[in-house]
Tab-separated table of C-alpha atoms and ligand atoms in Angstrom:
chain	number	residue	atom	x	y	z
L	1495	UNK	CA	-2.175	-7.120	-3.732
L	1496	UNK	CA	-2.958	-8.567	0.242
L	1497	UNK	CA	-4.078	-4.572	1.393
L	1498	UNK	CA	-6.133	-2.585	-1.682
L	1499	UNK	CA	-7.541	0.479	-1.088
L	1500	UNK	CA	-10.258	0.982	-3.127
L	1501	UNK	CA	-12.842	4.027	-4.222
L	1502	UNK	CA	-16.643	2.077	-4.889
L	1503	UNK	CA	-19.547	1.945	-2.782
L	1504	UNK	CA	-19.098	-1.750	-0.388
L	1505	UNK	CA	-22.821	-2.694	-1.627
L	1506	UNK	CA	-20.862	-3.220	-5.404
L	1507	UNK	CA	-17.868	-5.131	-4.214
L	1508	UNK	CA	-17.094	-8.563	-4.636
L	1509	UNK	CA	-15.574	-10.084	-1.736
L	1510	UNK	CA	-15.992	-13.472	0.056
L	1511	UNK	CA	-17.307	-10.726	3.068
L	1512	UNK	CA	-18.019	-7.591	3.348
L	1513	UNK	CA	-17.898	-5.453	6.586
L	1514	UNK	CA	-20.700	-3.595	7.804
L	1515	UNK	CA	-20.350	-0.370	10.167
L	1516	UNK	CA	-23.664	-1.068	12.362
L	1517	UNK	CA	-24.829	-0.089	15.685
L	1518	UNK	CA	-25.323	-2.430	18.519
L	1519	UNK	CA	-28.987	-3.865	17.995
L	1520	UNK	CA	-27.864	-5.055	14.215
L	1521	UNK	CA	-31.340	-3.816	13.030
L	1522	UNK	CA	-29.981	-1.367	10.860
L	1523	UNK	CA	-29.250	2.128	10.658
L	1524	UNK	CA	-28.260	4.342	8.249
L	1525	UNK	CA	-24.783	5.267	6.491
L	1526	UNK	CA	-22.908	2.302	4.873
L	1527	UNK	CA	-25.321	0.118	7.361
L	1528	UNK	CA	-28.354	1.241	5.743
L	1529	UNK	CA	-26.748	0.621	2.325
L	1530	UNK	CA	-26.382	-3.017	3.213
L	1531	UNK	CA	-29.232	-3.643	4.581
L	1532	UNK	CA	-31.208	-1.986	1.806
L	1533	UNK	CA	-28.939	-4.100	-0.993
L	1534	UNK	CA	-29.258	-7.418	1.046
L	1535	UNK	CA	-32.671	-7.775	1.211
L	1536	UNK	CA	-35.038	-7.976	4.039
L	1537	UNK	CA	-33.576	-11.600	4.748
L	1538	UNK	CA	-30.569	-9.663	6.575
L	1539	UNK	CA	-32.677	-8.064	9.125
L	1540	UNK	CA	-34.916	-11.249	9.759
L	1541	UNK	CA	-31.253	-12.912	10.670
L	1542	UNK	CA	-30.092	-10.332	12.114
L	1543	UNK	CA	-32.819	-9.911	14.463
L	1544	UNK	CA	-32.117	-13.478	16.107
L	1545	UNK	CA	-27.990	-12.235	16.572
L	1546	UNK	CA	-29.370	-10.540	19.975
L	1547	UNK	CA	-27.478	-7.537	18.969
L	1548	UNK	CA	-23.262	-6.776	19.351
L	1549	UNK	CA	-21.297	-5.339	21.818
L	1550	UNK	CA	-18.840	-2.283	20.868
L	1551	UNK	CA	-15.545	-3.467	19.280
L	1552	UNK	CA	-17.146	-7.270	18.557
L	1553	UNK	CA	-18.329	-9.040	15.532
L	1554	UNK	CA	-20.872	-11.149	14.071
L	1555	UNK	CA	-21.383	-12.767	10.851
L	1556	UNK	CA	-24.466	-13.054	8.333
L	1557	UNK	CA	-25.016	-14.593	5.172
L	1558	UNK	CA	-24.675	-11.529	2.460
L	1559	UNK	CA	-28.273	-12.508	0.880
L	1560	UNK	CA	-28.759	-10.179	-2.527
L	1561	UNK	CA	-25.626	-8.688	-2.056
L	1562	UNK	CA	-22.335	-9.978	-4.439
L	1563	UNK	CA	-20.587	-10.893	-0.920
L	1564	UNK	CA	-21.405	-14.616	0.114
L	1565	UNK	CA	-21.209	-13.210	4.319
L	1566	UNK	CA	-21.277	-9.656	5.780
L	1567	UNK	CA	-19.647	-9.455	9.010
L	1568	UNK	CA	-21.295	-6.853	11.261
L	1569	UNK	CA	-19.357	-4.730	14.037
L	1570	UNK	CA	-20.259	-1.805	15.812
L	1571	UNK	CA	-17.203	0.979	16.039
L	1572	UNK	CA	-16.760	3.273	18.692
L	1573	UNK	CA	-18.896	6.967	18.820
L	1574	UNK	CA	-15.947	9.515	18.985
L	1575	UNK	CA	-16.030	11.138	22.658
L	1576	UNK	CA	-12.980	12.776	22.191
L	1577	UNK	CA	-10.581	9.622	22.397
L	1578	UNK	CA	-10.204	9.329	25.839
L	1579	UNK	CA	-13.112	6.493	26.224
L	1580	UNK	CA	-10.850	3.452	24.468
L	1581	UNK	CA	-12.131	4.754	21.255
L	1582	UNK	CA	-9.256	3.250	19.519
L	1583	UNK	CA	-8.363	0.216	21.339
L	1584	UNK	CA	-12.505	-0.593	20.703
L	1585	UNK	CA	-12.087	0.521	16.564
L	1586	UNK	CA	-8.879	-1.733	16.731
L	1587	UNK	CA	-10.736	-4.613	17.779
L	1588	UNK	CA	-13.614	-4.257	15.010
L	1589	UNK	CA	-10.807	-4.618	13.016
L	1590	UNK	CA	-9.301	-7.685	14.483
L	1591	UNK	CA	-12.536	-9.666	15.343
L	1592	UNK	CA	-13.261	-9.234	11.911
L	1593	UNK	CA	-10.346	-10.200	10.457
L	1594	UNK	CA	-10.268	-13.468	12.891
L	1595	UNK	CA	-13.869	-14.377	11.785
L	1596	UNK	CA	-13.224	-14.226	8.092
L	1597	UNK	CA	-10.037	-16.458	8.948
L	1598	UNK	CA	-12.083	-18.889	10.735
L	1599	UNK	CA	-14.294	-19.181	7.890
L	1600	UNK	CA	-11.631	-19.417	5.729
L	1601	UNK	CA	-12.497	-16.208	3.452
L	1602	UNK	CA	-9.870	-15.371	1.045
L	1603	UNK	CA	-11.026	-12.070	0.748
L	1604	UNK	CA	-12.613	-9.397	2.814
L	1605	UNK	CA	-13.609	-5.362	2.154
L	1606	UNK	CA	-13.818	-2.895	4.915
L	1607	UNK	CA	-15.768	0.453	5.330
L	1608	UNK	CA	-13.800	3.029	7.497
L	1609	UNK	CA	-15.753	1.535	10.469
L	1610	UNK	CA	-16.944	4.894	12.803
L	1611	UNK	CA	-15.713	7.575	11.061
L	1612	UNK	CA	-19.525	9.079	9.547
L	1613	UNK	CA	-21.970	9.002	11.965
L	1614	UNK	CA	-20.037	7.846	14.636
L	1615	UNK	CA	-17.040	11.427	14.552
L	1616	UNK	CA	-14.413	9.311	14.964
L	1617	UNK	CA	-11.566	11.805	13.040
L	1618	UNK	CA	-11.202	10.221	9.558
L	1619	UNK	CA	-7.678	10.472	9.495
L	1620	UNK	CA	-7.172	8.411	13.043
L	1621	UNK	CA	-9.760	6.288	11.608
L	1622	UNK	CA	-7.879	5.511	8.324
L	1623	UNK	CA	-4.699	5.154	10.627
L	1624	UNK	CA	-5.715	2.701	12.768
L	1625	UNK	CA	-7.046	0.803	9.617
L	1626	UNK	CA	-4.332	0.642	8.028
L	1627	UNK	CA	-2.101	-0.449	11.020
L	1628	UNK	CA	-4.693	-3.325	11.905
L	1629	UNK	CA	-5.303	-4.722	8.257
L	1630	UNK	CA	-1.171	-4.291	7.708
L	1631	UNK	CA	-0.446	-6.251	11.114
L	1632	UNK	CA	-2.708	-8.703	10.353
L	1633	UNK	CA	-0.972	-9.343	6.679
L	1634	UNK	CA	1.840	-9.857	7.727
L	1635	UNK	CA	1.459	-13.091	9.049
L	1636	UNK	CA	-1.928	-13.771	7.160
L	1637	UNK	CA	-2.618	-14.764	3.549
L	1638	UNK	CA	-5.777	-13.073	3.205
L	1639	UNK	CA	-7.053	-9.948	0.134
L	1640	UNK	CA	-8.278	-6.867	2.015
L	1641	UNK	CA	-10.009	-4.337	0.622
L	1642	UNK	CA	-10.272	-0.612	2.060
L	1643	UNK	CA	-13.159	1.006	0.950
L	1644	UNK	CA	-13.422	4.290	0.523
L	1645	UNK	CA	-17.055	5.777	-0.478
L	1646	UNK	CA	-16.326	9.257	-1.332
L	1647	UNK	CA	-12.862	11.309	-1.491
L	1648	UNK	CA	-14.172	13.247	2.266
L	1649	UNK	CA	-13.641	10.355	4.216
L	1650	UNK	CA	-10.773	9.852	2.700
L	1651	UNK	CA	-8.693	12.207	4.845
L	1652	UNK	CA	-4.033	11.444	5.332
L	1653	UNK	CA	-3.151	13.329	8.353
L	1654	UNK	CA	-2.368	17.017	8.005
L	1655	UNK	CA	0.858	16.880	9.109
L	1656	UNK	CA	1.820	13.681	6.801
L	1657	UNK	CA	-0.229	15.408	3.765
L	1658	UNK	CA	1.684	18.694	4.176
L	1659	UNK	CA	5.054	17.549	4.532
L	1660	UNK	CA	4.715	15.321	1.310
L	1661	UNK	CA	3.135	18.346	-0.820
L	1662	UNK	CA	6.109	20.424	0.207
L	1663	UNK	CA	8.457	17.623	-1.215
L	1664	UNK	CA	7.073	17.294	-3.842
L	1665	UNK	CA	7.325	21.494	-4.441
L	1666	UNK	CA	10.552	21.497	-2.972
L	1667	UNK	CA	12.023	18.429	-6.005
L	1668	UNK	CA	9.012	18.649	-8.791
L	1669	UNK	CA	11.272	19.452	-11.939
L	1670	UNK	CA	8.369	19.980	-14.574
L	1671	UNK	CA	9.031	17.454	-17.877
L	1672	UNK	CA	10.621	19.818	-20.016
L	1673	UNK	CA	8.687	18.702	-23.858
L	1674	UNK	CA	11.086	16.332	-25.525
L	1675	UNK	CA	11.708	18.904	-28.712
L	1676	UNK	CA	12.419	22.020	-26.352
L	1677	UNK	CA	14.750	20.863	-23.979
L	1678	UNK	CA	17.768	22.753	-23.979
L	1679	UNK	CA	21.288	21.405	-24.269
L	1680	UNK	CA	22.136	22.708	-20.688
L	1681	UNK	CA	18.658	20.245	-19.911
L	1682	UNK	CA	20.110	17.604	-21.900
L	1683	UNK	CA	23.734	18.225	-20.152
L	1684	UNK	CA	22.022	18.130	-16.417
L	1685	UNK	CA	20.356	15.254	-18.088
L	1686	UNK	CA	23.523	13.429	-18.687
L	1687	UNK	CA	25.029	14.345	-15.842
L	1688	UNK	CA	22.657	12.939	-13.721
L	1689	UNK	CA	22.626	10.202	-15.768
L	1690	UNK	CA	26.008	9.560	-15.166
L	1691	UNK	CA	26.023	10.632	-11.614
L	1692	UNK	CA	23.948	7.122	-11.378
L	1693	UNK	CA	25.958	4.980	-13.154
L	1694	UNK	CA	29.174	3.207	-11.355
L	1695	UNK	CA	32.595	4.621	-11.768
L	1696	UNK	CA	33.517	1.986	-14.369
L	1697	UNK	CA	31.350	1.967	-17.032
L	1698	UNK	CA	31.928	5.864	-17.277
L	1699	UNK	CA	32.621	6.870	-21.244
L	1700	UNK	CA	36.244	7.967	-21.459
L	1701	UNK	CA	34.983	11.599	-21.948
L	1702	UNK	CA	33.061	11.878	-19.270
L	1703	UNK	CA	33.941	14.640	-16.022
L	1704	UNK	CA	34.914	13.091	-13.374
L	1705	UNK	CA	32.312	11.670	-10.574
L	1706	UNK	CA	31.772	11.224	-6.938
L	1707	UNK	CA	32.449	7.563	-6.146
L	1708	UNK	CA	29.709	5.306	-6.528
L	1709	UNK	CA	28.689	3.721	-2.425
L	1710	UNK	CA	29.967	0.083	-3.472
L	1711	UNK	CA	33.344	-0.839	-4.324
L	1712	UNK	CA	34.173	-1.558	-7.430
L	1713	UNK	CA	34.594	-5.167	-7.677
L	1714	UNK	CA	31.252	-5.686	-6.246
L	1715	UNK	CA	29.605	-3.718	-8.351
L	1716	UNK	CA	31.642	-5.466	-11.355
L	1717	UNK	CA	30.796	-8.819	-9.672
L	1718	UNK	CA	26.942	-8.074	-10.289
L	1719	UNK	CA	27.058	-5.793	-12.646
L	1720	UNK	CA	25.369	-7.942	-15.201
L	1721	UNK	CA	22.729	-9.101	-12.589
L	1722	UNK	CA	18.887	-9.126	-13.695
L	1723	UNK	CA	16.134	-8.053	-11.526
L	1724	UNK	CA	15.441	-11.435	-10.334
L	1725	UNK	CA	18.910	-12.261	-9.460
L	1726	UNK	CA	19.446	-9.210	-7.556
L	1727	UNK	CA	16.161	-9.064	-5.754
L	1728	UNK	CA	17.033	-12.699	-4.731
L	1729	UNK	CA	20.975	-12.009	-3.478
L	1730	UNK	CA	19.511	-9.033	-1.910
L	1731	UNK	CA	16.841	-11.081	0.288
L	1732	UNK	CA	19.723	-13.774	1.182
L	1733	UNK	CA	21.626	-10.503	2.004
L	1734	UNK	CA	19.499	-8.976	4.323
L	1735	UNK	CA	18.650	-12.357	5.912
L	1736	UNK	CA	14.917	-12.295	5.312
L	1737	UNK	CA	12.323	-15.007	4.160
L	1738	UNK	CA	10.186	-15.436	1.079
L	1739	UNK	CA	7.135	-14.540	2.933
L	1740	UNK	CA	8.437	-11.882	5.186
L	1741	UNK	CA	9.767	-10.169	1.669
L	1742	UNK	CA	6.644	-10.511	-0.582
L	1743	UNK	CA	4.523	-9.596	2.439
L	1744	UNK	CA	6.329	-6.299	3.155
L	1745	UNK	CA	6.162	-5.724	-0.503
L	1746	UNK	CA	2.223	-5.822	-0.374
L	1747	UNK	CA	3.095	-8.943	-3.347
L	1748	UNK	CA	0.843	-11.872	-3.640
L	1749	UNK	CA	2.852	-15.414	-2.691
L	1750	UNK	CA	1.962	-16.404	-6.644
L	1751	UNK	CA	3.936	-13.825	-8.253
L	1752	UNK	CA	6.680	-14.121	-6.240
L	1753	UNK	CA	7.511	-17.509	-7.320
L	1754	UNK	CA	6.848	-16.446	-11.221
L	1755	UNK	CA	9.586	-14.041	-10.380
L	1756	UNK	CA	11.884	-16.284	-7.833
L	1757	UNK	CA	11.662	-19.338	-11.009
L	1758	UNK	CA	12.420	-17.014	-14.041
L	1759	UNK	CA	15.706	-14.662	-13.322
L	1760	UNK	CA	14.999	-12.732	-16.569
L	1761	UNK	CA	11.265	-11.574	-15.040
L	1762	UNK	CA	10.673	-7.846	-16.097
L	1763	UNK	CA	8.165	-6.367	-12.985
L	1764	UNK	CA	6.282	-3.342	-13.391
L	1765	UNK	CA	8.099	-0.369	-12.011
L	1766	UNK	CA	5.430	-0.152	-8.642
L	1767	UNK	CA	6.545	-4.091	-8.214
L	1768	UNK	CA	10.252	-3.431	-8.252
L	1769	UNK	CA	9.747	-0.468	-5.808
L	1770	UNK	CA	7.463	-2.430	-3.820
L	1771	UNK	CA	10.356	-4.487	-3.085
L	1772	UNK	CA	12.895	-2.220	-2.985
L	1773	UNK	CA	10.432	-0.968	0.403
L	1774	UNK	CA	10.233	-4.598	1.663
L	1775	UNK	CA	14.253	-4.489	1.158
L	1776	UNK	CA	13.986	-1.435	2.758
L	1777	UNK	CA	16.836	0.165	0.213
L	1778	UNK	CA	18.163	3.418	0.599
L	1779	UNK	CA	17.693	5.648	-2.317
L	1780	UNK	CA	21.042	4.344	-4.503
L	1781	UNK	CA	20.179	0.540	-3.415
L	1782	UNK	CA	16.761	1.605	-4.677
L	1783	UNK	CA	17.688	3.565	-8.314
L	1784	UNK	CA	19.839	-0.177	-8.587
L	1785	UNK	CA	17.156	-2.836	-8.642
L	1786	UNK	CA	15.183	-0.614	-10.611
L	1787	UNK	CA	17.620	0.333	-13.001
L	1788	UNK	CA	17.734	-4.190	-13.467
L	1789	UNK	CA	14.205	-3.838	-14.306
L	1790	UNK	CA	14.619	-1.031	-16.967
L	1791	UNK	CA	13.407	1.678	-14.625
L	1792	UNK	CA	14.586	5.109	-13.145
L	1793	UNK	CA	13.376	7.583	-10.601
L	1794	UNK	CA	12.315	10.608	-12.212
L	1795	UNK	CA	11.523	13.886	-10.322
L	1796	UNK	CA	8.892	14.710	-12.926
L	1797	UNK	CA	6.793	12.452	-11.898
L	1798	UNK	CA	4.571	12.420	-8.556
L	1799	UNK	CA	4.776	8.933	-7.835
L	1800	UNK	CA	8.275	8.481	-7.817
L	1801	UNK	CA	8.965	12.059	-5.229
L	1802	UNK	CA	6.265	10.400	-3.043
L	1803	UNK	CA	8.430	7.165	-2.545
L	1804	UNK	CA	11.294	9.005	-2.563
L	1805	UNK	CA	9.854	11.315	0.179
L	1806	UNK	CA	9.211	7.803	2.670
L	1807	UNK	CA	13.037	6.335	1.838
L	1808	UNK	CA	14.623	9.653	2.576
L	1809	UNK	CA	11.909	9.647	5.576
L	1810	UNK	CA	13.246	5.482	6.212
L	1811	UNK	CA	9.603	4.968	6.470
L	1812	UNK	CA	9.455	1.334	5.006
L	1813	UNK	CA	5.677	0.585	5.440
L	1814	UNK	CA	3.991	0.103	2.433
L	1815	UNK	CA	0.709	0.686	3.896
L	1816	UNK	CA	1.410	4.054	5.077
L	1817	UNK	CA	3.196	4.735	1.678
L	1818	UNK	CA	-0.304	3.202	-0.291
L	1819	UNK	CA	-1.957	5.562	2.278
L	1820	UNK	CA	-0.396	8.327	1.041
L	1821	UNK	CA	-0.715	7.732	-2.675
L	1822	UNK	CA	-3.815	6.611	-2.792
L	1823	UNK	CA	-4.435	10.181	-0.623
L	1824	UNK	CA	-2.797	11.949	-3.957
L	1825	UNK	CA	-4.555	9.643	-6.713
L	1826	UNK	CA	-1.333	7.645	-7.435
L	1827	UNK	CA	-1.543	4.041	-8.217
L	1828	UNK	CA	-0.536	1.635	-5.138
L	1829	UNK	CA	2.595	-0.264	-4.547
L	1830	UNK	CA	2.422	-4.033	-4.906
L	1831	UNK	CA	0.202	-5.614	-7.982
L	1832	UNK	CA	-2.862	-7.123	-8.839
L	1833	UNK	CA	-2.309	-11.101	-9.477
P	1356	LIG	N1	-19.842	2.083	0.848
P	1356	LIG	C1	-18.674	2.307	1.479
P	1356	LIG	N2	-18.523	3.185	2.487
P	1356	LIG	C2	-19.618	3.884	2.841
P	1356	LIG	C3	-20.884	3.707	2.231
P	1356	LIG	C4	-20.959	2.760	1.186
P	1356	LIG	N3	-22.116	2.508	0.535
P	1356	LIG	N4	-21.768	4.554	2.816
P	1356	LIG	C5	-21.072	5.240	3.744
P	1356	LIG	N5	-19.782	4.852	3.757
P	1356	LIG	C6	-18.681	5.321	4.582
P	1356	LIG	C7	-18.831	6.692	5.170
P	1356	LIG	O1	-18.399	7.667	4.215
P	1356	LIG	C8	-17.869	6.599	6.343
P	1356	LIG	O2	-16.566	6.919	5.902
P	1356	LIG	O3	-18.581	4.460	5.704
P	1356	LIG	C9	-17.914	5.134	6.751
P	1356	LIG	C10	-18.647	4.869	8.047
P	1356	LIG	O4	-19.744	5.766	8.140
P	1356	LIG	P1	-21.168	5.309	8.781
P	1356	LIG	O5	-21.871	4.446	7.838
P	1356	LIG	O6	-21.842	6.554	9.251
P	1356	LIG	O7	-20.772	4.407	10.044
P	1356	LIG	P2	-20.217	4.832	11.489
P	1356	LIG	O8	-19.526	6.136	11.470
P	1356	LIG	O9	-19.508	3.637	11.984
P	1356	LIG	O10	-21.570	5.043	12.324
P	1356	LIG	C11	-22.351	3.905	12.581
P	1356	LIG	O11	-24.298	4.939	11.703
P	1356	LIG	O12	-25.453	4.044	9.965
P	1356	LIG	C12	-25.434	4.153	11.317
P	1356	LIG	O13	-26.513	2.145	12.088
P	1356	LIG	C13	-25.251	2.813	11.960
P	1356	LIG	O14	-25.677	3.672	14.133
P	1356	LIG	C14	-24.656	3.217	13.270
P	1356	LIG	C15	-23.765	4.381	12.886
């Protein structure tokens, strides 16, 4: 998974590089720089001291000493005035001058604190924004593994607005999973009929009421009726016009499962795989409930996951960053996979 967002002290994590939130003399401080420093070793500071300190928004590299990380990279965020100093074009550059030193030392893999948002005020969920938006820029035309790491659940903070809307979809759709043994018929009916509200007009039974027509015509859906996953997930990327890379990318999918899955057409994904694509394919909900449905997989409305990424296709919010934003927010696991 290129953008991870992760709950673990940085000190603990093992990266080619890990980034350290410090202020501009590099001689330490105290927060997530004072962690470092105190893990590293008193090495770090003896280097450190011959950096000549770092401007706001730059970046310098050290070797990571006692610490798991071979290199920390060092950059000094912005202190909050109110955000009408540059504040964020200065935190997006940590970001970036960071992310083009590990690429010019050829890192594979890097892990980020939320750089200014302790000591420094920056609001945590601007902070987290602008993180996100960096780190997901940058991956889409990098192969690199970021990590976002978030120390403690406080600083972990999805804008109000964002958080509240999501909550009330998630009210407003939640159907609570009835216990398999009490479910009523009527359940078991809506069940069905919802069931069958999914399923193309031609493979109705004969009993069945009649249904709204399915959004594809019928010989098209006959004509790949009997896709698999892999098939459909390939016609659908040579439909839409879009690359390899620009499809696993936007799915937050390492380049080496991808081709497992483009060289075997009967590859079963997990279900957060097959919606990670259905997000790069940016499918609307039907499109979506189709691939899956290859896979083995439905929607449900009892279950949190699948009302939060129903919540950003009904929203035709297609970033997957934002969307792992958001679940990581309500303790959901993350689109895209682990290789
Ligand atoms: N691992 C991961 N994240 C951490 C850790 C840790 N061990 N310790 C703290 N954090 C988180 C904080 O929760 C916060 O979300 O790092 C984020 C950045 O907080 P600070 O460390 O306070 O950094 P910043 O806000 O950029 O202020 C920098 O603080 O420590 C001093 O010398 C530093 O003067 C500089 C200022």
């Amino acid at each position: 998974m290129p953008l991870e967002i992760i709950r673990n002290d940085i000190t603990k994590v093992q990266a080619d590089a890990i980034v350290n939130a410090a202020n501009a003399t590099l001689l330490g401080g105290g927060g997530v720089d004072g962690a470092i420093h105190r893990a590293a070793g008193p090495e770090l500071l003896e280097e450190c001291k011959r950096l000549g300190g770092c401007e706001t928004g730059q970046a310098k590299i050290t070797k990571g000493y006692q610490l798991p990380a071979k290199y920390i990279i060092h950059t000094v965020g912005p202190i909050w005035h109110g955000g009408t100093s540059d504040e964020e074009l200065l935190l997006r550059n940590c970001y970036k001058n960071c992310l083009s030193l590990a690429k010019e030392y050829q890192l594979e893999s890097i892990a980020f604190p939320l750089i200014s948002s302790g000591a420094y005020g920056y609001p945590k969920d601007k902070a987290l924004q602008i993180a996100i938006s960096v780190i997901g820029d940058f991956l889409l035309s990098n192969e690199m593994t970021v990590y976002l790491v978030v120390y403690d659940k406080t600083s972990y903070v999805l804008s109000e607005k964002l958080f509240s809307s999501i909550t009330q979809y998630i009210d407003d759709k939640y159907i609570e999973e009835a216990p398999r043994d009490h479910r009523s018929r009527s359940d078991t009916t809506v069940q069905l009929r919802d069931t069958i509200l999914e399923f193309p007009e031609q493979s109705l039974p004969e009993q069945a009421p009649r249904v709204r027509k399915s959004k594809r015509s019928l010989d098209e859906v006959v004509k790949n009726m009997d896709e698999t996953f892999s098939q459909m997930l390939l016609r659908l990327i040579d439909e839409k016009g879009m690359t390899d890379s620009e499809t696993y990318k936007r799915a937050n999918i390492d380049r080496k499962l991808f081709s497992k899955i483009r060289n075997d057409i009967n590859y079963k994904p997990s279900k957060p795989t097959a919606i990670a694509f259905a997000i790069a394919l940016q499918l609307n909900l039907d499109e979506t409930k189709d691939l899956l449905r290859r896979a083995g997989f439905a929607l449900s409305h009892s279950c949190k996951f699948d009302l939060i990424i129903e919540y950003f296709i009904e929203e035709g919010n297609y970033n997957i960053f934002e969307i792992n934003e958001a679940l990581f927010a309500f303790d959901e696991n993350l689109l895209g996979v682990k290789v």
